[in-house]
Each structure stands twice: as C-alpha cells, then as structure tokens.
CSV table of C-alpha atoms in Angstrom, one decimal:
chain,number,residue,atom,x,y,z
A,1,MET,CA,-14.7,-11.3,-8.5
A,2,SER,CA,-18.3,-10.2,-8.7
A,3,ALA,CA,-19.3,-7.0,-6.9
A,4,VAL,CA,-20.7,-7.3,-3.4
A,5,ALA,CA,-24.0,-5.5,-2.9
A,6,GLY,CA,-23.5,-2.7,-0.4
A,7,ARG,CA,-25.9,-1.0,1.9
A,8,THR,CA,-27.7,2.3,1.2
A,9,GLY,CA,-25.9,5.1,3.0
A,10,PRO,CA,-24.7,8.7,2.8
A,11,THR,CA,-21.8,7.7,0.5
A,12,GLY,CA,-21.6,5.4,-2.5
A,13,SER,CA,-20.5,1.8,-2.1
A,14,PHE,CA,-16.7,1.5,-2.5
A,15,ALA,CA,-16.8,-2.0,-3.8
A,16,ALA,CA,-19.5,-1.1,-6.4
A,17,ALA,CA,-17.6,2.0,-7.6
A,18,VAL,CA,-14.5,-0.1,-8.3
A,19,ALA,CA,-16.6,-2.9,-9.9
A,20,ALA,CA,-18.3,-0.3,-12.2
A,21,ALA,CA,-15.0,1.1,-13.3
A,22,ARG,CA,-13.7,-2.4,-14.0
A,23,SER,CA,-16.7,-3.2,-16.2
A,24,ALA,CA,-16.1,0.0,-18.1
A,25,GLY,CA,-12.4,-0.8,-18.6
A,26,GLU,CA,-11.3,2.3,-16.6
A,27,LEU,CA,-8.6,2.7,-13.9
A,28,VAL,CA,-9.8,4.1,-10.6
A,29,VAL,CA,-7.4,6.7,-9.3
A,30,GLN,CA,-7.3,7.8,-5.7
A,31,PRO,CA,-5.4,10.3,-3.6
A,32,ARG,CA,-3.9,9.9,-0.1
A,33,MET,CA,-5.3,13.3,0.9
A,34,GLY,CA,-6.3,14.3,4.5
A,35,PHE,CA,-6.9,17.7,6.1
A,36,PRO,CA,-7.9,18.5,9.7
A,37,THR,CA,-10.9,20.8,9.4
A,38,VAL,CA,-14.4,20.1,8.0
A,39,GLU,CA,-14.0,23.0,5.5
A,40,GLN,CA,-10.6,21.8,4.1
A,41,MET,CA,-11.6,18.1,4.0
A,42,GLY,CA,-14.9,18.8,2.4
A,43,ALA,CA,-13.3,21.0,-0.2
A,44,GLY,CA,-10.8,18.2,-1.0
A,45,LEU,CA,-13.6,15.6,-1.4
A,46,ARG,CA,-15.5,18.0,-3.7
A,47,ALA,CA,-12.4,18.6,-5.9
A,48,VAL,CA,-11.5,14.9,-6.1
A,49,HIS,CA,-15.1,14.1,-7.0
A,50,GLY,CA,-15.0,16.7,-9.8
A,51,ALA,CA,-11.6,15.7,-11.2
A,52,ARG,CA,-11.3,14.7,-14.9
A,53,ALA,CA,-10.7,11.1,-13.9
A,54,ARG,CA,-12.5,8.0,-12.6
A,55,THR,CA,-11.9,8.7,-8.9
A,56,VAL,CA,-12.8,7.6,-5.4
A,57,GLY,CA,-12.3,9.7,-2.4
A,58,THR,CA,-10.0,9.5,0.6
A,59,ILE,CA,-10.2,10.7,4.2
A,60,THR,CA,-6.7,10.3,5.6
A,61,LEU,CA,-6.5,10.5,9.4
A,62,ASP,CA,-4.1,12.4,11.7
A,63,SER,CA,-1.3,11.0,13.8
A,64,TYR,CA,-3.2,11.5,17.1
A,65,THR,CA,-6.1,9.5,15.9
A,66,ARG,CA,-3.9,6.8,14.6
A,67,VAL,CA,-2.5,6.2,18.1
A,68,GLY,CA,-5.8,6.5,19.8
A,69,ASP,CA,-5.0,9.9,21.4
A,70,HIS,CA,-8.4,11.4,20.6
A,71,ALA,CA,-8.2,14.0,23.4
A,72,SER,CA,-5.1,15.6,21.9
A,73,ALA,CA,-6.8,15.6,18.5
A,74,ALA,CA,-9.8,17.4,20.0
A,75,ARG,CA,-7.7,20.0,21.8
A,76,ALA,CA,-5.7,20.7,18.6
A,77,LEU,CA,-9.0,21.3,16.8
A,78,GLU,CA,-10.3,23.6,19.5
A,79,LYS,CA,-7.0,25.7,19.5
A,80,GLY,CA,-6.8,25.8,15.7
A,81,GLU,CA,-3.5,23.9,15.8
A,82,GLU,CA,-2.3,22.2,12.6
A,83,LEU,CA,-3.0,18.4,12.2
A,84,ASN,CA,-1.6,16.2,9.5
A,85,GLY,CA,-5.0,14.6,8.7
A,86,PHE,CA,-8.7,14.4,9.6
A,87,PRO,CA,-9.5,13.5,13.2
A,88,ILE,CA,-12.6,11.5,12.5
A,89,VAL,CA,-13.2,10.4,16.1
A,90,ALA,CA,-12.8,13.9,17.5
A,91,HIS,CA,-15.1,15.3,14.9
A,92,GLY,CA,-17.7,12.6,15.4
A,93,GLY,CA,-19.9,10.6,13.0
A,94,GLY,CA,-22.6,13.3,12.6
A,95,THR,CA,-20.1,16.0,11.7
A,96,THR,CA,-18.4,13.8,9.2
A,97,ARG,CA,-21.8,12.9,7.6
A,98,GLU,CA,-22.7,16.5,7.3
A,99,MET,CA,-19.3,17.3,5.8
A,100,ILE,CA,-19.8,14.7,3.1
A,101,ALA,CA,-23.3,15.9,2.3
A,102,ALA,CA,-22.2,19.6,2.2
A,103,ALA,CA,-19.4,18.6,-0.2
A,104,GLY,CA,-22.0,17.3,-2.6
A,105,ALA,CA,-20.3,13.9,-2.4
A,106,GLY,CA,-23.3,11.9,-1.2
A,107,ASP,CA,-23.0,9.3,-4.0
A,108,PHE,CA,-19.2,9.3,-3.9
A,109,ALA,CA,-17.3,6.3,-2.7
A,110,ILE,CA,-14.9,7.3,0.0
A,111,GLN,CA,-12.2,5.3,1.9
A,112,VAL,CA,-10.8,6.1,5.4
A,113,ARG,CA,-7.0,5.6,5.6
A,114,HIS,CA,-5.3,5.7,8.9
A,115,GLY,CA,-2.2,3.7,9.9
A,116,SER,CA,-3.3,2.3,13.3
A,117,PRO,CA,-2.3,-1.1,14.7
A,118,LEU,CA,-5.4,-0.8,17.1
A,119,PRO,CA,-8.1,0.4,14.8
A,120,LEU,CA,-11.4,-0.4,16.6
A,121,GLY,CA,-12.2,3.2,17.5
A,122,ILE,CA,-11.5,4.3,14.0
A,123,VAL,CA,-13.7,1.6,12.6
A,124,ARG,CA,-16.6,2.5,14.9
A,125,ALA,CA,-16.2,6.2,13.9
A,126,LEU,CA,-16.3,5.5,10.2
A,127,ILE,CA,-19.3,3.3,10.6
A,128,ASP,CA,-21.0,6.1,12.6
A,129,ALA,CA,-20.2,8.4,9.7
A,130,GLY,CA,-21.9,6.2,7.2
A,131,LEU,CA,-18.7,5.1,5.4
A,132,ASP,CA,-18.0,1.6,4.2
A,133,ALA,CA,-14.3,1.3,3.4
A,134,THR,CA,-10.9,1.4,5.1
A,135,GLU,CA,-7.5,-0.2,4.9
A,136,GLY,CA,-4.5,-1.5,6.8
A,137,GLY,CA,-4.0,-4.9,8.4
A,138,PRO,CA,-2.6,-6.7,11.5
A,139,VAL,CA,0.9,-6.9,10.1
A,140,SER,CA,1.1,-4.0,7.7
A,141,TYR,CA,-0.1,-1.4,10.3
A,142,CYS,CA,1.8,-2.9,13.2
A,143,LEU,CA,5.4,-3.7,12.2
A,144,PRO,CA,6.3,-0.5,10.3
A,145,TYR,CA,4.4,2.1,12.4
A,146,SER,CA,4.3,1.0,16.0
A,147,ARG,CA,5.8,-0.8,18.9
A,148,THR,CA,2.5,-2.7,19.5
A,149,PRO,CA,3.1,-6.4,20.0
A,150,LEU,CA,2.0,-8.3,16.9
A,151,VAL,CA,-0.4,-10.5,18.9
A,152,GLU,CA,-2.2,-7.4,20.2
A,153,ALA,CA,-2.5,-6.0,16.7
A,154,VAL,CA,-3.9,-9.3,15.4
A,155,ASP,CA,-6.5,-9.4,18.2
A,156,ALA,CA,-7.5,-5.8,17.6
A,157,TRP,CA,-7.7,-6.2,13.8
A,158,ALA,CA,-9.7,-9.4,14.2
A,159,ARG,CA,-12.3,-7.6,16.3
A,160,SER,CA,-12.3,-4.6,14.0
A,161,CYS,CA,-12.9,-6.8,10.9
A,162,GLU,CA,-15.8,-8.5,12.6
A,163,VAL,CA,-17.4,-5.3,13.7
A,164,LEU,CA,-17.1,-3.9,10.2
A,165,ALA,CA,-18.5,-7.0,8.6
A,166,GLU,CA,-21.4,-7.3,11.0
A,167,GLN,CA,-22.5,-3.7,10.9
A,168,VAL,CA,-21.8,-2.8,7.3
A,169,PRO,CA,-23.0,-5.3,4.7
A,170,GLY,CA,-20.7,-5.0,1.7
A,171,ALA,CA,-18.0,-3.3,3.6
A,172,HIS,CA,-14.6,-3.1,1.9
A,173,LEU,CA,-11.2,-3.6,3.5
A,174,GLU,CA,-7.8,-3.1,1.7
A,175,SER,CA,-4.6,-4.9,2.8
A,176,PHE,CA,-1.6,-2.5,3.1
A,177,GLY,CA,0.6,-5.6,3.1
A,178,GLY,CA,2.0,-4.9,-0.4
A,179,CYS,CA,3.4,-1.6,0.8
A,180,MET,CA,5.5,-2.8,3.7
A,181,LEU,CA,8.1,-0.1,4.6
A,182,GLY,CA,7.5,1.5,1.2
A,183,GLN,CA,10.7,0.3,-0.3
A,184,LEU,CA,13.5,-2.3,-0.2
A,185,CYS,CA,11.2,-5.2,0.5
A,186,PRO,CA,11.5,-7.8,-2.3
A,187,PRO,CA,8.3,-8.3,-4.3
A,188,SER,CA,7.6,-11.9,-3.3
A,189,LEU,CA,7.3,-10.9,0.4
A,190,LEU,CA,5.0,-8.0,-0.5
A,191,VAL,CA,2.8,-10.4,-2.5
A,192,ALA,CA,2.7,-12.9,0.3
A,193,LEU,CA,1.9,-10.4,3.0
A,194,SER,CA,-0.9,-8.9,1.0
A,195,VAL,CA,-2.5,-12.3,0.3
A,196,LEU,CA,-2.1,-13.4,4.0
A,197,GLU,CA,-3.8,-10.3,5.2
A,198,GLY,CA,-6.6,-10.9,2.6
A,199,ILE,CA,-7.0,-14.4,4.1
A,200,PHE,CA,-7.2,-12.9,7.6
A,201,PHE,CA,-9.9,-10.4,6.5
A,202,ARG,CA,-11.9,-13.2,4.9
A,203,ARG,CA,-11.5,-15.4,8.0
A,204,HIS,CA,-13.1,-12.5,10.0
A,205,GLY,CA,-16.1,-12.0,7.8
A,206,LEU,CA,-15.2,-9.5,5.1
A,207,ARG,CA,-16.3,-10.4,1.6
A,208,SER,CA,-15.0,-7.4,-0.3
A,209,ILE,CA,-11.2,-7.1,-0.2
A,210,SER,CA,-8.4,-5.4,-2.1
A,211,LEU,CA,-4.8,-6.5,-2.2
A,212,SER,CA,-2.1,-3.9,-2.5
A,213,TYR,CA,1.3,-3.7,-4.2
A,214,ALA,CA,3.7,-0.8,-4.2
A,215,GLN,CA,5.6,0.1,-7.3
A,216,GLN,CA,9.2,-0.9,-6.8
A,217,THR,CA,12.5,-0.5,-8.8
A,218,SER,CA,11.9,-2.5,-12.0
A,219,PHE,CA,8.9,-2.4,-14.3
A,220,PRO,CA,9.3,-6.0,-15.6
A,221,GLN,CA,9.7,-7.3,-12.0
A,222,ASP,CA,6.6,-5.4,-10.9
A,223,VAL,CA,4.6,-6.9,-13.9
A,224,ALA,CA,5.6,-10.4,-12.6
A,225,ALA,CA,4.7,-9.5,-9.0
A,226,LEU,CA,1.2,-8.2,-9.9
A,227,ALA,CA,0.6,-11.3,-11.9
A,228,ALA,CA,1.6,-13.4,-8.9
A,229,LEU,CA,-0.6,-11.4,-6.6
A,230,ARG,CA,-3.6,-11.9,-8.9
A,231,ARG,CA,-2.8,-15.6,-9.3
A,232,LEU,CA,-2.6,-16.2,-5.5
A,233,ALA,CA,-5.7,-14.1,-4.8
A,234,GLY,CA,-7.6,-16.2,-7.2
A,235,GLU,CA,-6.5,-19.4,-5.3
A,236,TYR,CA,-7.1,-18.2,-1.8
A,237,LEU,CA,-9.9,-15.6,-2.1
A,238,GLY,CA,-11.9,-17.1,-4.9
A,239,ASP,CA,-15.3,-16.8,-3.2
A,240,THR,CA,-14.9,-13.1,-2.3
A,241,ASP,CA,-15.1,-9.9,-4.3
A,242,TRP,CA,-11.5,-8.7,-4.6
A,243,HIS,CA,-9.4,-6.4,-6.7
A,244,VAL,CA,-5.8,-5.2,-6.8
A,245,VAL,CA,-4.6,-1.8,-5.9
A,246,LEU,CA,-1.2,-0.4,-7.0
A,247,TYR,CA,0.6,2.4,-5.2
A,248,THR,CA,2.8,4.9,-6.9
A,249,TYR,CA,6.3,4.5,-5.5
A,250,MET,CA,6.2,4.8,-1.7
A,251,GLY,CA,9.9,5.5,-1.1
A,252,VAL,CA,12.1,8.6,-1.6
A,253,PHE,CA,10.4,10.5,-4.4
A,254,PRO,CA,12.1,12.5,-7.2
A,255,ARG,CA,12.8,16.2,-6.3
A,256,THR,CA,12.3,17.6,-9.8
A,257,VAL,CA,8.7,18.1,-11.0
A,258,PRO,CA,9.4,16.3,-14.4
A,259,GLY,CA,11.0,13.4,-12.6
A,260,ALA,CA,8.1,13.1,-10.1
A,261,LEU,CA,5.5,13.2,-12.9
A,262,ALA,CA,7.4,10.7,-14.9
A,263,LEU,CA,7.4,8.3,-12.0
A,264,LEU,CA,3.7,8.9,-11.5
A,265,ARG,CA,3.0,8.2,-15.2
A,266,GLU,CA,5.1,5.1,-15.0
A,267,SER,CA,3.0,3.8,-12.2
A,268,ALA,CA,-0.2,4.5,-14.1
A,269,ARG,CA,1.2,2.7,-17.1
A,270,LEU,CA,2.1,-0.3,-14.9
A,271,ALA,CA,-1.5,-0.3,-13.6
A,272,ALA,CA,-3.0,-0.1,-17.1
A,273,VAL,CA,-0.9,-2.8,-18.8
A,274,THR,CA,-1.4,-5.3,-15.9
A,275,GLY,CA,-5.1,-4.8,-15.6
A,276,THR,CA,-4.9,-3.4,-12.1
A,277,GLU,CA,-8.2,-1.9,-11.0
A,278,ARG,CA,-7.1,1.0,-8.7
A,279,LEU,CA,-4.1,3.3,-8.3
A,280,ILE,CA,-3.1,5.3,-5.2
A,281,VAL,CA,-1.2,8.3,-6.6
A,282,LYS,CA,1.5,10.6,-5.2
A,283,THR,CA,2.0,14.2,-6.3
A,284,ALA,CA,4.9,16.2,-7.7
A,285,ALA,CA,5.1,18.1,-4.4
A,286,GLU,CA,5.9,14.9,-2.3
A,287,ALA,CA,9.6,15.7,-1.9
A,288,HIS,CA,9.1,19.2,-0.7
A,289,ARG,CA,5.8,19.8,1.2
A,290,ILE,CA,2.4,18.5,2.1
A,291,PRO,CA,0.5,18.4,-1.1
A,292,THR,CA,-2.4,20.8,-1.7
A,293,ILE,CA,-5.8,20.0,-3.0
A,294,GLU,CA,-4.7,21.3,-6.4
A,295,ASP,CA,-1.6,19.1,-6.3
A,296,ASN,CA,-3.7,16.0,-5.7
A,297,VAL,CA,-6.2,16.8,-8.4
A,298,HIS,CA,-3.3,17.4,-10.9
A,299,ALA,CA,-1.8,14.0,-9.9
A,300,LEU,CA,-5.1,12.2,-10.4
A,301,GLU,CA,-5.7,13.7,-13.8
A,302,THR,CA,-2.1,13.1,-14.9
A,303,ALA,CA,-2.3,9.4,-13.8
A,304,ALA,CA,-5.7,8.9,-15.5
A,305,GLU,CA,-4.4,10.3,-18.8
A,306,ALA,CA,-1.3,8.2,-18.6
A,307,ALA,CA,-3.4,5.1,-18.1
A,308,ARG,CA,-5.7,5.9,-21.0
A,309,THR,CA,-2.7,6.1,-23.4
A,310,ALA,CA,-0.6,3.3,-21.9
A,311,VAL,CA,1.1,0.8,-24.2
A,312,ALA,CA,3.3,-2.2,-23.3
A,313,GLY,CA,6.6,-2.9,-25.1
A,314,PRO,CA,9.0,-5.9,-25.2
A,315,ALA,CA,11.2,-4.3,-22.5
A,316,ASP,CA,8.3,-4.4,-20.1
A,317,ARG,CA,8.1,-8.2,-20.0
A,318,PRO,CA,9.7,-10.2,-17.3
A,319,GLU,CA,12.7,-12.3,-18.2
A,320,GLU,CA,12.2,-16.0,-18.9
A,321,GLY,CA,11.5,-17.8,-15.6
A,322,GLU,CA,11.4,-14.6,-13.6
A,323,ALA,CA,7.6,-14.6,-13.1
A,324,GLU,CA,7.6,-18.3,-12.2
A,325,GLN,CA,10.3,-17.8,-9.6
A,326,LEU,CA,8.6,-14.9,-8.0
A,327,LEU,CA,5.3,-16.7,-7.9
A,328,GLY,CA,7.0,-19.7,-6.4
A,329,GLU,CA,8.6,-17.7,-3.6
A,330,ALA,CA,5.4,-15.9,-2.7
A,331,ARG,CA,3.4,-19.2,-2.7
A,332,ASP,CA,6.1,-20.9,-0.5
A,333,MET,CA,5.8,-18.1,2.0
A,334,VAL,CA,2.0,-18.2,2.2
A,335,GLU,CA,2.0,-22.0,2.5
A,336,ALA,CA,4.7,-22.0,5.2
A,337,VAL,CA,2.6,-19.6,7.3
A,338,LEU,CA,-0.7,-21.5,6.8
A,339,GLU,CA,1.0,-24.8,7.7
A,340,LEU,CA,1.9,-23.5,11.1
A,341,HIS,CA,-1.7,-23.4,12.4
A,342,SER,CA,-5.2,-23.7,10.9
A,343,ASP,CA,-6.1,-20.4,12.7
A,344,ILE,CA,-4.6,-17.5,10.7
A,345,ASP,CA,-4.7,-15.4,14.0
A,346,ARG,CA,-2.1,-17.8,15.5
A,347,ALA,CA,-0.2,-18.5,12.3
A,348,LEU,CA,0.8,-14.9,11.6
A,349,PRO,CA,2.6,-14.3,14.9
A,350,ALA,CA,4.1,-17.7,14.9
A,351,ALA,CA,5.5,-17.1,11.4
A,352,PHE,CA,7.3,-14.0,12.5
A,353,ALA,CA,8.5,-15.7,15.7
A,354,ARG,CA,10.1,-18.4,13.7
A,355,GLY,CA,11.4,-16.1,11.0
A,356,TYR,CA,9.3,-17.6,8.2
A,357,LEU,CA,8.2,-14.0,7.6
A,358,ASP,CA,10.9,-11.4,8.1
A,359,VAL,CA,10.8,-7.9,6.7
A,360,PRO,CA,14.2,-6.4,5.7
A,361,TYR,CA,15.3,-3.3,7.6
A,362,CYS,CA,12.2,-3.5,9.9
A,363,LEU,CA,13.2,-2.8,13.5
A,364,HIS,CA,10.0,-4.0,15.2
A,365,ALA,CA,10.7,-6.3,18.2
A,366,ASP,CA,8.6,-9.1,16.7
A,367,ASN,CA,10.6,-9.1,13.4
A,368,ALA,CA,13.5,-11.5,13.3
A,369,GLN,CA,15.7,-8.9,11.4
A,370,LEU,CA,17.7,-11.6,9.6
A,371,THR,CA,16.9,-10.6,6.1
A,372,ARG,CA,18.4,-8.0,3.8
A,373,SER,CA,17.9,-7.0,0.2
A,374,HIS,CA,19.7,-5.2,-2.6
A,375,ILE,CA,19.1,-3.7,-6.1
A,376,ASP,CA,21.0,-5.5,-8.8
A,377,HIS,CA,22.6,-4.2,-11.9
A,378,ARG,CA,19.3,-4.5,-13.9
A,379,GLY,CA,17.4,-2.5,-11.3
A,380,ARG,CA,15.6,-5.6,-9.8
A,381,LEU,CA,15.1,-5.8,-6.0
A,382,ARG,CA,16.6,-9.0,-4.8
A,383,TRP,CA,17.3,-10.9,-1.6
A,384,SER,CA,20.8,-10.7,-0.2
A,385,SER,CA,20.0,-12.7,2.9
A,386,ALA,CA,16.7,-14.5,3.5
A,387,GLY,CA,17.3,-15.6,7.1
A,388,ARG,CA,14.9,-18.5,7.9
A,389,MET,CA,12.4,-17.6,5.2
A,390,PRO,CA,11.5,-20.2,2.5
A,391,VAL,CA,13.6,-18.4,-0.2
A,392,ARG,CA,15.9,-20.5,-2.4
A,393,ASP,CA,17.6,-18.0,-4.8
A,394,VAL,CA,19.9,-16.1,-2.5
A,395,PRO,CA,23.5,-15.2,-3.6
A,396,GLY,CA,26.3,-16.3,-1.3
A,397,GLY,CA,29.0,-14.3,0.3
A,398,ALA,CA,26.9,-11.3,1.3
A,399,THR,CA,28.4,-8.8,3.7
A,400,SER,CA,27.0,-6.0,5.9
A,401,VAL,CA,25.7,-2.9,4.3
A,402,GLY,CA,27.4,0.5,4.9
A,403,ALA,CA,25.8,3.9,5.1
A,404,GLU,CA,26.8,4.8,1.6
A,405,GLU,CA,25.3,1.7,0.1
A,406,LEU,CA,22.1,2.0,2.0
A,407,LEU,CA,21.7,5.6,1.0
A,408,GLY,CA,22.3,4.6,-2.6
A,409,MET,CA,19.5,2.1,-2.5
A,410,LEU,CA,17.1,4.4,-0.8
A,411,SER,CA,17.8,7.1,-3.4
A,412,HIS,CA,17.9,4.8,-6.4
A,413,VAL,CA,14.5,5.5,-7.9
A,414,GLN,CA,14.7,9.2,-7.0
A,415,ASN,CA,18.1,9.6,-8.7
A,416,THR,CA,17.1,7.5,-11.8
A,417,PHE,CA,14.0,9.6,-12.6
A,418,ASP,CA,15.6,13.0,-11.7
A,419,ARG,CA,18.6,12.1,-13.8
A,420,ALA,CA,16.4,11.3,-16.8
A,421,ALA,CA,14.4,14.5,-16.3
A,422,LEU,CA,17.5,16.6,-16.4
A,423,ASP,CA,19.2,14.7,-19.2
A,424,PRO,CA,16.7,12.6,-21.3
A,425,ALA,CA,19.6,10.7,-22.8
A,426,ALA,CA,20.4,9.3,-19.4
A,427,ALA,CA,17.0,7.5,-19.4
A,428,HIS,CA,18.5,5.0,-21.9
A,429,GLU,CA,21.8,4.4,-20.1
A,430,PRO,CA,22.4,1.2,-18.0
A,431,LEU,CA,21.3,1.6,-14.4
A,432,PRO,CA,24.0,1.4,-11.7
A,433,ALA,CA,23.8,-1.4,-9.2
A,434,ALA,CA,22.3,0.9,-6.5
A,435,GLY,CA,23.8,0.4,-3.1
A,436,ARG,CA,26.3,-2.3,-4.2
A,437,THR,CA,29.3,-0.2,-5.3
A,438,ARG,CA,31.7,-2.3,-3.2
A,439,GLN,CA,29.8,-5.1,-1.5
A,440,GLU,CA,26.6,-7.0,-1.4
A,441,VAL,CA,24.0,-6.0,1.2
A,442,LYS,CA,23.3,-8.3,4.1
C-alpha cells in the first residue's frame, strides 16, 4: 500500500495526505460539506484546514450538477437561489482554482463528492480545477440514486476513470460501494461491492483507490467486516495504493445532541481500533438541518479526539466464527461475479441480472429485489432472504415485513443512542430485536 506519487497542482495530493497520516499513526477525518457560493465554500475549506484534527477537505456538489443539469445550476447562482452543494461545472475550473487559492488551502488535499451515475462532466470539471480526488462508482452511484440503466452507468464510469487516470497521474478514486443505501444492507454485501468497484477502478487505470464501509448496527460485526474488506483488498488490489475509509452511520441519525455525538465517537473508535485510515463524519445537527461550517468543524475535532483516546475491549471482538463467515460470504460474492466474465464491465451488470448481487430494499429496475435483511436480538444485521445470491446462512420461514417492523429497523440505531443519552443505564440493557417484534423480515 505504498503511496502513489501525485502531480504538482494547486492542491495537495489526496493519496499522499492519507499516506502521510498513516505513517504518523493518525486518523484522517473528513466532512461531507458543500456550499453553493465561492465565499461559503472557500470559508468552509479554510475552517476544515484549520481544525484541530488531521483533515482533508471536501467539496460536495449540488443536485443539479449531479444529474447533469448545469444550466439550472448556473441560473440558480445568477438568481441567488439556494443550492444544496457547490456547482463545480457552473462555476468553472478557473473560479474553483481561485477559490481554493483564496482560502489559503493551496497545499490542502481536497476530494470532490457528488452522487452522479454519469460523472464525466464532473470529472472534467474537477481536473480543470486542479483537483485529483473524487468518489462514487458504477453500482454505488447508480442503483440508490438514479433510474439510469446499470449498463449506461458502467460505460460512463469506465470512461470517467480512464480520463481521470490519463490526465491526472496519482489521481485518487474512492468506491462508495460500502455505503449502499446507507443502512439495512448486510456487511458482507457492502464489502463485496466495495471490492468489486475497486477492481473496476483498477481495470480502468486508477492506481490509488480507497474502499468504503459504512458503520452499521453492531460494533463487533463491523470489526469483522472491516477485517474482511482489508483482507480482500489485499488479495485483489495488491499492486495498487489503497486504503479503507469508514463512514459514520449513514442511516437515521439520533435526534439528541448527546446521542448523535456518542454515535460519532463510536464510529471514530471503530476506525481507530481497526486501523482504518480515514473517517467521513456526520454532525450533531444531521437530524434537524443542513450542518453549518461550525457544526462540521466540531464533528471533525470530536471524532479526532475520540480516535486518539480509543481503546478496544472484550465486547468489541466478533464472536467465534463470525469473522470467517462474513469473509467467506463476501469472497463468494466477489468470485461469483468475476466468474461470469473476464471483463468486469460485463460481469457487474450480468451479476445483477442473474441476482448474484441483489441489494435489499433497493427499487432500481436492474436490482432483482429478492433479498431482505433484519436486525437480530444482538444487534447484528442479518440476511432474512438472500434470493439467488451465494449466501448460505439464511434462516428459514421468513415472512413479509410490515410498516411497523421496517420503521423499527430504520430507527434502531437512532433509538438506541438517544435512549442511552437520555438514560445512561439503558446503554447496558439488552437491545430489542429491531423490526422483528412479530415476524422475520423477508
């Protein structure tokens, strides 16, 4: 996992920044922050750069830019209308370069985050702006966020990867595969999707890659998942510079400030005890409003401090055989896909067409929609139905999920951390089997 030498540009090399932190034994913390105007976004970058933490910057794009409607983004800027992110194409490369320079962040590593299944325009814009890092993937930015056919997303991402690799030596690309739908996707599938997108990026010329995983419902299960992700990355991406990035819980967030901060600290502790190199944070304001610059800086500093003081205990370890089972499931999925075709561009759509990959509760037309999951009495996220996927450990007798059960699962983490915040004694009580009060989930 040696660092890839990046080009000289107006920002620091993203890969080199993470490698330097890894060598120093420090966790890199990163916000998901994005603002529409040059003044706001520049102020955000300046504040993140100056935070009391080992940080990298983020420019998160707006919804118009994500779907390629750059004319609407430009009109919104002209009229002073609110946007939910930075319209990098509408602003243009020169303006973005000037913003970074004015923010005093010329040596600061910055990643562009977007959410587009068809990202070529965004990739060209970030290259024009002198940036060298972005994220997403042909599956992870297609199925959850769009109606774009998977084969079109695969083609668009293949071209985008090649342009990025050709024009930006040392460019970095992060798979969003480990964050599929944010919640209720069992860890083995998250691991497999992240590794498969990493293989896709490598196939199309990238040599600096990160693989994502989103914090789920069980600390020990997440420890096992991160170990499996690291193991498979070593097997399939051994000749690239790669690292792992963890996301603070992506689902329904606690409503109380103490509960939200406790969940954030838990994600930082998870990153620290598993040797994860980078953490994408969420703020205590997530459940109520769009976070401010100050909210983001506080989250970054809180996470960094939690990581510095993190310790692991006996309760954090996976149960006997749990890690091996999770690794085996993830490996079986990866191998089942790669056996379909030697070309990963053809293997990925074929895998979804045959149901070898199938994301629970994902309504995209290219998803088979035969799988379901549940949270068991120990808080683990498990399969209830695996459809045609290569998963062996699935309980029998599963029935359909009702609205009450689904709501219980979606609110499980929120309720657990808010309950503990309001009553510390509740933190040591057994967890309920979320979403399974009367029946299994199918």
